[in-house]
Amino acid sequence: MRTRYFPCLLPICMLLFACGPTASHPSADTVTFDTSERLADFDFGALGDGGPLKWSIIDDDAGRGLARTASEPSESRLAFAFYRHFSGRDVYVSTRFLTNGKNDPAAGLVVRFRSPDDHYAVRADAIENSVTLYRIAAGRREVLGSMAIGVSGEARHTLGIAASEDRFTVFFDGKELFVATDRRFPGPPGKVGLWTQADSTTLFESLQVSSLH
């Protein structure tokens, strides 16, 4: 059985972006990828083996949205798109997506991202049919919560996370999926954004970001 994993964040990983947080935006932002100018609202980066990755706003039979347009065969490869106008600690972030890929049809969100070794990530996985919340601290990954649920690579889904103090509420297709707490490492403010893994060619149709306080 093939073991699937969130890649270890070792020194060989590459960080191709500046990830220091900016000032928090007090109101809700809803990003729809209707024009190529929306690319300027994001900082892009990657971790793991491989060359630079390309993100584009595409419009094809699958729909219109932001997508990584060059797949990466390595399972240890992550691609990030950070919304540059927002940073915060207690936040709500959601996205509407359509994902596919032979090895890793998955879509994800990150919150409180300060470095590859220090952030939270939630992933909807169409192979495992699950949604999982991770804490990454000092480069080590830990599962904070997970639930089995149907994630189709042929249907659009929504994925969301509300991070408030030490409480993390995960949403899928508009419904609360599970709640996890992390009293050991509640985390400082950080970036929010989208991510994909390995050969996923996920189409992100929208991104909603807001401060909870």
XYZ file of N, CA and C in Angstrom:
639
model
N 0.856 -1.205 0.000
C 0.000 0.000 0.000
C 0.880 1.238 0.000
N 0.574 2.158 -0.866
C 1.369 3.378 -0.961
C 1.061 4.295 0.215
N 2.093 4.776 0.860
C 1.914 5.692 1.977
C 1.872 7.115 1.463
N 0.795 7.829 1.819
C 0.636 9.207 1.411
C 0.877 10.080 2.612
N 1.493 11.221 2.397
C 1.899 11.997 3.555
C 2.017 13.451 3.203
N 1.974 14.274 4.228
C 2.321 15.687 4.139
C 3.836 15.736 4.271
N 4.598 16.262 3.317
C 6.043 16.102 3.288
C 6.724 16.745 4.484
N 7.805 16.093 4.935
C 8.629 16.652 6.007
C 9.285 17.931 5.524
N 9.360 18.920 6.371
C 9.899 20.215 5.992
C 11.361 20.270 6.404
N 12.200 19.628 5.614
C 13.614 19.510 5.892
C 14.369 20.637 5.216
N 15.656 20.815 5.568
C 16.423 21.897 4.954
C 16.494 21.822 3.447
N 16.293 20.622 2.856
C 16.373 20.524 1.400
C 15.170 21.160 0.730
N 14.124 21.423 1.504
C 12.954 22.080 0.926
C 13.316 23.485 0.503
N 12.645 23.967 -0.518
C 12.885 25.316 -1.006
C 11.749 26.213 -0.595
N 12.075 27.403 -0.162
C 11.070 28.416 0.141
C 11.253 29.529 -0.870
N 10.262 29.706 -1.746
C 10.410 30.604 -2.880
C 9.610 31.875 -2.708
N 9.286 32.225 -1.444
C 8.495 33.414 -1.236
C 8.845 34.034 0.087
N 8.513 35.309 0.235
C 8.649 35.982 1.515
C 7.358 35.771 2.283
N 7.438 35.254 3.528
C 6.228 34.846 4.219
C 5.977 35.665 5.468
N 6.640 36.785 5.662
C 6.348 37.611 6.813
C 4.983 38.219 6.709
N 4.197 38.198 7.825
C 2.828 38.687 7.765
C 2.744 40.179 7.566
N 1.669 40.615 6.930
C 1.387 42.019 6.744
C 0.303 42.428 7.718
N -0.096 43.669 7.684
C -1.123 44.143 8.595
C -2.452 43.472 8.302
N -3.204 43.174 9.360
C -4.481 42.502 9.201
C -5.476 43.410 8.488
N -6.323 42.800 7.689
C -7.401 43.492 6.995
C -8.662 43.302 7.819
N -9.325 44.352 8.281
C -10.407 44.197 9.242
C -11.704 43.640 8.683
N -11.942 43.725 7.381
C -13.215 43.296 6.821
C -13.029 42.069 5.949
N -14.162 41.478 5.555
C -14.115 40.268 4.744
C -13.683 40.587 3.320
N -12.878 39.717 2.755
C -12.463 39.802 1.360
C -12.971 38.560 0.647
N -13.608 38.749 -0.497
C -14.000 37.638 -1.344
C -13.326 37.810 -2.693
N -12.476 36.862 -3.030
C -11.705 36.923 -4.271
C -12.320 35.953 -5.271
N -12.725 36.456 -6.412
C -13.132 35.619 -7.533
C -12.139 35.862 -8.659
N -11.737 34.805 -9.288
C -10.650 34.888 -10.264
C -11.209 35.158 -11.657
N -11.759 36.371 -11.795
C -12.416 36.721 -13.045
C -11.463 37.304 -14.077
N -10.357 37.875 -13.642
C -9.382 38.450 -14.574
C -7.978 38.071 -14.147
N -7.053 38.148 -15.079
C -5.657 37.801 -14.794
C -5.013 38.759 -13.811
N -5.605 39.952 -13.643
C -5.056 40.915 -12.693
C -5.111 40.402 -11.263
N -5.987 39.430 -10.975
C -6.074 38.903 -9.614
C -4.813 38.169 -9.203
N -3.976 37.769 -10.150
C -2.707 37.134 -9.802
C -1.837 38.052 -8.952
N -1.992 39.363 -9.144
C -1.192 40.325 -8.384
C -1.576 40.357 -6.911
N -2.708 39.750 -6.545
C -3.146 39.710 -5.158
C -2.496 38.580 -4.367
N -1.646 37.786 -5.026
C -1.091 36.594 -4.386
C 0.425 36.540 -4.502
N 1.027 35.943 -3.485
C 2.434 35.556 -3.519
C 2.478 34.040 -3.649
N 3.334 33.548 -4.537
C 3.380 32.119 -4.828
C 4.702 31.520 -4.368
N 4.641 30.272 -3.950
C 5.853 29.600 -3.512
C 5.696 28.102 -3.538
N 6.783 27.395 -3.246
C 6.777 25.941 -3.296
C 7.763 25.381 -2.278
N 7.485 24.166 -1.863
C 8.365 23.413 -0.977
C 8.592 22.038 -1.574
N 9.786 21.504 -1.360
C 10.089 20.169 -1.836
C 10.945 20.186 -3.078
N 11.248 19.008 -3.571
C 12.099 18.861 -4.734
C 11.384 19.328 -6.002
N 12.153 19.928 -6.910
C 11.594 20.341 -8.182
C 11.865 21.797 -8.478
N 11.525 22.202 -9.699
C 11.749 23.572 -10.133
C 10.596 24.483 -9.782
N 10.675 25.739 -10.224
C 9.601 26.703 -9.962
C 8.280 26.224 -10.553
N 7.211 26.551 -9.869
C 5.882 26.176 -10.324
C 5.149 27.391 -10.870
N 4.228 27.155 -11.782
C 3.488 28.244 -12.399
C 2.024 28.172 -11.992
N 1.475 29.322 -11.601
C 0.048 29.465 -11.331
C -0.539 30.399 -12.382
N -1.777 30.100 -12.798
C -2.446 30.922 -13.801
C -3.932 30.979 -13.497
N -4.580 31.989 -14.024
C -6.037 32.030 -14.025
C -6.492 31.465 -15.354
N -7.228 30.366 -15.293
C -7.601 29.657 -16.505
C -9.116 29.686 -16.683
N -9.536 29.483 -17.909
C -10.961 29.421 -18.250
C -11.106 28.336 -19.302
N -11.602 27.156 -18.873
C -11.757 26.046 -19.804
C -13.039 25.295 -19.485
N -13.138 24.054 -19.955
C -14.363 23.284 -19.758
C -14.649 23.040 -18.279
N -13.602 23.042 -17.455
C -13.788 22.819 -16.016
C -14.322 24.052 -15.315
N -14.133 25.221 -15.922
C -14.569 26.474 -15.322
C -13.451 27.498 -15.282
N -13.674 28.573 -14.548
C -12.683 29.627 -14.419
C -12.181 29.675 -12.989
N -10.865 29.825 -12.841
C -10.315 29.922 -11.500
C -8.802 29.962 -11.509
N -8.220 29.965 -10.323
C -6.781 29.950 -10.139
C -6.316 28.506 -10.052
N -5.275 28.173 -10.791
C -4.776 26.800 -10.802
C -3.277 26.795 -11.016
N -2.647 25.796 -10.439
C -1.250 25.526 -10.778
C -1.270 24.811 -12.118
N -0.636 25.394 -13.109
C -0.794 24.910 -14.476
C 0.303 23.968 -14.925
N 1.264 23.677 -14.083
C 2.286 22.686 -14.393
C 2.316 21.692 -13.243
N 1.985 20.423 -13.526
C 1.944 19.419 -12.469
C 3.356 19.039 -12.053
N 3.467 18.509 -10.844
C 4.751 18.118 -10.280
C 4.631 16.677 -9.790
N 5.417 15.745 -10.360
C 5.232 14.336 -10.017
C 5.680 13.956 -8.609
N 6.490 14.751 -7.964
C 7.030 14.383 -6.660
C 5.963 14.476 -5.574
N 5.831 13.398 -4.759
C 4.867 13.410 -3.665
C 5.272 14.378 -2.564
N 6.529 14.790 -2.535
C 7.003 15.691 -1.493
C 6.861 17.161 -1.880
N 6.173 17.415 -2.980
C 6.071 18.762 -3.511
C 4.792 19.446 -3.046
N 4.921 20.668 -2.535
C 3.777 21.492 -2.167
C 3.854 22.802 -2.927
N 2.697 23.309 -3.323
C 2.618 24.605 -3.989
C 1.647 25.487 -3.214
N 2.050 26.734 -2.953
C 1.271 27.664 -2.141
C 0.901 28.908 -2.936
N -0.275 29.454 -2.621
C -0.702 30.763 -3.127
C -1.210 31.555 -1.928
N -0.439 32.560 -1.481
C -0.773 33.339 -0.293
C -1.464 34.640 -0.686
N -2.575 34.922 -0.023
C -3.288 36.167 -0.265
C -2.541 37.293 0.433
N -1.970 38.185 -0.349
C -1.013 39.141 0.198
C -1.654 40.299 0.969
N -2.956 40.495 0.837
C -3.613 41.638 1.482
C -4.151 41.332 2.867
N -3.876 40.156 3.382
C -4.503 39.766 4.650
C -3.533 38.941 5.481
N -3.520 39.227 6.775
C -2.795 38.413 7.734
C -3.544 38.495 9.050
N -3.554 37.423 9.804
C -4.272 37.461 11.075
C -4.109 36.180 11.854
N -4.612 36.202 13.068
C -4.555 35.033 13.943
C -5.916 34.352 14.028
N -6.953 35.133 14.345
C -8.306 34.601 14.442
C -9.028 34.938 13.143
N -9.149 33.952 12.271
C -9.587 34.183 10.894
C -10.555 33.096 10.448
N -11.326 33.430 9.422
C -12.116 32.443 8.695
C -11.668 32.483 7.241
N -11.367 31.310 6.682
C -10.905 31.204 5.303
C -11.666 30.060 4.637
N -12.135 30.285 3.419
C -12.813 29.213 2.687
C -12.514 29.334 1.195
N -12.697 28.236 0.493
C -12.490 28.212 -0.944
C -13.477 27.248 -1.589
N -13.826 27.535 -2.849
C -14.621 26.618 -3.669
C -13.685 26.067 -4.731
N -13.660 24.746 -4.894
C -12.622 24.145 -5.731
C -13.136 22.933 -6.487
N -12.368 22.578 -7.513
C -12.538 21.341 -8.264
C -11.149 20.764 -8.439
N -10.936 19.522 -8.010
C -9.587 18.968 -8.021
C -9.523 17.678 -8.819
N -8.342 17.434 -9.407
C -8.083 16.158 -10.058
C -6.586 15.905 -10.050
N -6.195 14.706 -10.427
C -4.804 14.295 -10.423
C -4.727 12.801 -10.181
N -3.727 12.149 -10.744
C -3.621 10.698 -10.624
C -3.151 10.282 -9.224
N -2.231 11.031 -8.656
C -1.648 10.623 -7.384
C -2.231 11.366 -6.191
N -2.455 12.646 -6.311
C -2.878 13.456 -5.183
C -3.950 14.470 -5.569
N -5.159 14.025 -5.874
C -6.226 14.990 -6.127
C -6.687 15.588 -4.801
N -6.112 16.717 -4.435
C -6.375 17.309 -3.128
C -6.363 18.826 -3.236
N -7.077 19.441 -2.293
C -7.092 20.900 -2.192
C -6.924 21.275 -0.732
N -6.249 22.404 -0.479
C -6.010 22.764 0.908
C -5.989 24.252 1.153
N -6.063 24.582 2.454
C -5.955 25.952 2.953
C -4.891 25.985 4.042
N -4.218 27.130 4.181
C -3.299 27.344 5.296
C -3.726 28.591 6.055
N -3.536 28.567 7.370
C -3.778 29.721 8.227
C -2.612 29.853 9.200
N -2.436 31.060 9.735
C -1.360 31.350 10.692
C -0.008 30.879 10.165
N 0.206 31.086 8.876
C 1.451 30.649 8.232
C 2.525 31.700 8.453
N 3.563 31.321 9.191
C 4.715 32.190 9.400
C 5.978 31.629 8.764
N 6.023 30.340 8.577
C 7.156 29.692 7.917
C 6.738 28.268 7.563
N 7.525 27.573 6.740
C 7.205 26.176 6.439
C 7.182 25.303 7.688
N 7.861 25.729 8.745
C 7.915 24.956 9.972
C 6.882 25.392 10.994
N 6.023 26.336 10.649
C 5.147 26.951 11.646
C 3.853 27.419 10.984
N 2.842 26.545 10.933
C 1.556 26.907 10.361
C 0.541 25.793 10.590
N -0.694 26.069 10.198
C -1.764 25.073 10.202
C -2.240 24.871 8.771
N -2.632 23.636 8.457
C -3.103 23.329 7.104
C -4.273 22.363 7.186
N -5.262 22.565 6.327
C -6.384 21.643 6.213
C -6.441 21.161 4.770
N -6.731 19.863 4.601
C -6.692 19.261 3.266
C -7.938 18.428 3.015
N -8.555 18.617 1.841
C -9.619 17.748 1.356
C -9.009 16.813 0.316
N -9.146 15.508 0.533
C -8.430 14.512 -0.255
C -9.415 13.602 -0.973
N -9.335 13.566 -2.312
C -10.277 12.784 -3.107
C -9.881 11.322 -3.233
N -8.666 10.949 -2.829
C -8.284 9.538 -2.825
C -8.679 8.887 -1.503
N -8.333 9.559 -0.408
C -8.668 9.021 0.906
C -10.108 9.317 1.307
N -10.779 10.203 0.538
C -12.133 10.647 0.894
C -12.170 11.092 2.347
N -11.404 12.126 2.619
C -11.301 12.633 3.978
C -10.929 14.099 3.954
N -11.195 14.757 5.082
C -10.724 16.114 5.332
C -9.918 16.069 6.618
N -8.687 16.604 6.578
C -7.755 16.480 7.702
C -7.148 17.827 8.036
N -7.033 18.090 9.340
C -6.402 19.312 9.838
C -5.057 18.955 10.450
N -4.012 19.698 10.038
C -2.660 19.461 10.526
C -2.134 20.680 11.286
N -1.308 20.408 12.273
C -0.468 21.431 12.887
C 0.966 21.116 12.506
N 1.686 22.123 12.011
C 3.104 21.967 11.704
C 3.857 22.906 12.638
N 4.649 22.363 13.537
C 5.401 23.140 14.519
C 6.809 22.592 14.596
N 7.792 23.485 14.490
C 9.205 23.093 14.486
C 9.471 22.022 13.428
N 8.760 22.131 12.306
C 8.974 21.214 11.202
C 8.326 19.856 11.356
N 7.591 19.633 12.440
C 6.948 18.343 12.672
C 5.441 18.452 12.450
N 4.888 17.471 11.763
C 3.469 17.457 11.440
C 2.699 16.593 12.430
N 1.538 17.099 12.830
C 0.661 16.348 13.714
C -0.776 16.532 13.248
N -1.532 15.439 13.228
C -2.945 15.506 12.874
C -3.736 15.974 14.088
N -4.461 17.078 13.927
C -5.317 17.585 14.993
C -6.738 17.050 14.891
N -7.159 16.703 13.692
C -8.497 16.176 13.499
C -8.675 15.691 12.078
N -9.570 14.722 11.891
C -9.817 14.192 10.550
C -11.187 13.538 10.535
N -11.826 13.554 9.363
C -13.121 12.899 9.206
C -13.247 12.357 7.796
N -13.762 11.133 7.705
C -14.033 10.533 6.403
C -15.279 11.163 5.802
N -15.168 11.567 4.549
C -16.294 12.181 3.852
C -16.024 12.097 2.350
N -17.064 12.019 1.560
C -16.882 11.905 0.124
C -16.334 13.179 -0.492
N -15.154 13.074 -1.093
C -14.524 14.186 -1.809
C -14.342 13.733 -3.252
N -15.178 14.218 -4.134
C -15.141 13.778 -5.523
C -14.206 14.645 -6.344
N -13.431 13.994 -7.208
C -12.591 14.723 -8.137
C -13.364 15.230 -9.336
N -14.663 14.937 -9.406
C -15.483 15.343 -10.537
C -16.585 16.309 -10.134
N -16.533 16.795 -8.899
C -17.563 17.720 -8.415
C -16.908 18.871 -7.678
N -17.602 19.994 -7.655
C -17.110 21.149 -6.917
C -17.470 21.013 -5.438
N -16.519 21.416 -4.594
C -16.715 21.379 -3.154
C -16.282 22.712 -2.560
N -16.699 22.957 -1.320
C -16.172 24.080 -0.558
C -15.472 23.543 0.677
N -14.379 24.185 1.037
C -13.584 23.831 2.205
C -13.340 25.098 2.994
N -13.531 25.036 4.308
C -13.335 26.227 5.124
C -12.753 25.891 6.478
N -12.131 26.893 7.095
C -11.596 26.734 8.443
C -11.743 28.052 9.192
N -12.212 27.960 10.438
C -12.274 29.105 11.342
C -11.281 28.849 12.466
N -10.284 29.732 12.596
C -9.284 29.626 13.652
C -9.530 30.744 14.655
N -9.896 30.364 15.882
C -10.192 31.344 16.920
C -9.545 30.891 18.220
N -8.541 31.659 18.679
C -7.782 31.270 19.869
C -7.220 29.860 19.659
N -7.575 28.905 20.534
C -7.054 27.547 20.401
C -8.062 26.595 19.758
N -9.097 27.151 19.162
C -10.187 26.350 18.589
C -10.181 26.453 17.066
N -10.275 25.304 16.404
C -10.266 25.242 14.950
C -11.502 24.473 14.485
N -12.348 25.157 13.726
C -13.564 24.539 13.214
C -13.414 24.360 11.710
N -13.606 23.135 11.240
C -13.426 22.812 9.830
C -14.794 22.602 9.193
N -14.987 23.190 8.013
C -16.250 23.119 7.286
C -16.028 22.461 5.924
N -17.035 21.733 5.471
C -16.973 21.127 4.142
C -18.354 21.183 3.519
N -18.413 21.717 2.309
C -19.670 21.892 1.576
C -20.727 22.595 2.422
N -20.284 23.635 3.123
C -21.190 24.499 3.855
C -21.621 23.995 5.212
N -21.124 22.848 5.652
C -21.513 22.288 6.939
C -20.300 22.121 7.843
N -20.518 22.307 9.143
C -19.440 22.079 10.100
C -19.092 20.601 10.126
N -17.799 20.303 9.950
C -17.361 18.916 9.866
C -16.829 18.413 11.207
N -15.907 19.158 11.814
C -15.392 18.802 13.130
C -14.704 20.004 13.749
N -14.469 19.908 15.061
C -13.787 20.947 15.816
C -12.581 20.319 16.502
N -11.441 21.008 16.450
C -10.228 20.561 17.134
C -9.682 21.715 17.968
N -8.999 21.383 19.037
C -8.357 22.397 19.868
C -6.869 22.128 19.941
N -6.116 23.186 20.133
C -4.663 23.074 20.225
C -4.181 24.066 21.286
N -4.194 23.659 22.538
C -3.802 24.539 23.635
C -2.293 24.654 23.771
N -1.565 23.727 23.152
C -0.108 23.763 23.276
C 0.531 24.777 22.341
N -0.119 25.002 21.230
C 0.503 25.836 20.204
C -0.573 26.611 19.460
N -1.228 27.564 20.112
C -2.313 28.283 19.430
C -1.843 29.122 18.261
N -0.593 29.557 18.293
C -0.016 30.213 17.131
C -0.226 31.712 17.066
N 0.753 32.443 16.582
C 0.645 33.888 16.372
C -0.036 34.186 15.043
N -0.249 35.483 14.717
C -0.807 35.816 13.401
C 0.102 35.341 12.274
N -0.494 35.131 11.120
C 0.281 34.708 9.970
C -0.516 34.837 8.687
N 0.084 34.414 7.605
C -0.535 34.464 6.285
C -1.638 33.422 6.149
N -2.523 33.646 5.183
C -3.542 32.674 4.806
C -3.423 32.430 3.310
N -3.878 31.257 2.869
C -3.786 30.995 1.442
C -4.231 29.597 1.063
N -3.927 29.241 -0.183
C -4.300 27.984 -0.810
C -3.069 27.111 -0.988
N -3.285 25.794 -1.039
C -2.153 24.924 -1.391
C -2.625 23.650 -2.079
N -1.720 23.082 -2.873
C -1.942 21.794 -3.514
C -0.684 20.961 -3.351
N -0.793 19.677 -3.668
C 0.316 18.750 -3.456
C 0.535 17.883 -4.680
N 1.807 17.526 -4.917
C 2.202 16.570 -5.956
C 1.597 16.941 -7.304
N 0.802 16.029 -7.914
C 0.316 16.287 -9.277
C -1.089 16.871 -9.302
N -1.594 17.357 -8.172
C -2.932 17.944 -8.168
C -3.000 19.121 -9.136
N -4.052 19.161 -9.910
C -4.322 20.308 -10.780
C -5.644 20.921 -10.342
N -5.644 21.415 -9.127
C -6.854 21.933 -8.506
C -7.222 23.292 -9.073
N -8.497 23.463 -9.381
C -9.034 24.741 -9.829
C -9.722 25.401 -8.638
N -9.158 26.503 -8.162
C -9.757 27.253 -7.066
C -10.619 28.364 -7.666
N -11.920 28.268 -7.473
C -12.828 29.232 -8.088
C -12.982 30.505 -7.276
N -12.737 30.432 -5.966
C -12.887 31.609 -5.123
C -12.116 31.413 -3.828
N -11.886 32.535 -3.158
C -11.269 32.527 -1.828
C -11.949 33.597 -0.995
N -12.430 33.204 0.168
C -13.052 34.135 1.092
C -12.211 34.197 2.361
N -11.901 35.410 2.809
C -11.055 35.598 3.984
C -11.667 36.684 4.843
N -11.734 36.462 6.159
C -12.235 37.500 7.049
C -11.631 37.330 8.424
N -11.563 38.447 9.149
C -11.108 38.429 10.540
C -12.290 38.091 11.437
N -12.053 37.299 12.483
C -13.110 36.922 13.401
C -13.272 37.898 14.546
N -12.336 38.814 14.711
C -12.416 39.790 15.809
C -12.082 41.176 15.288
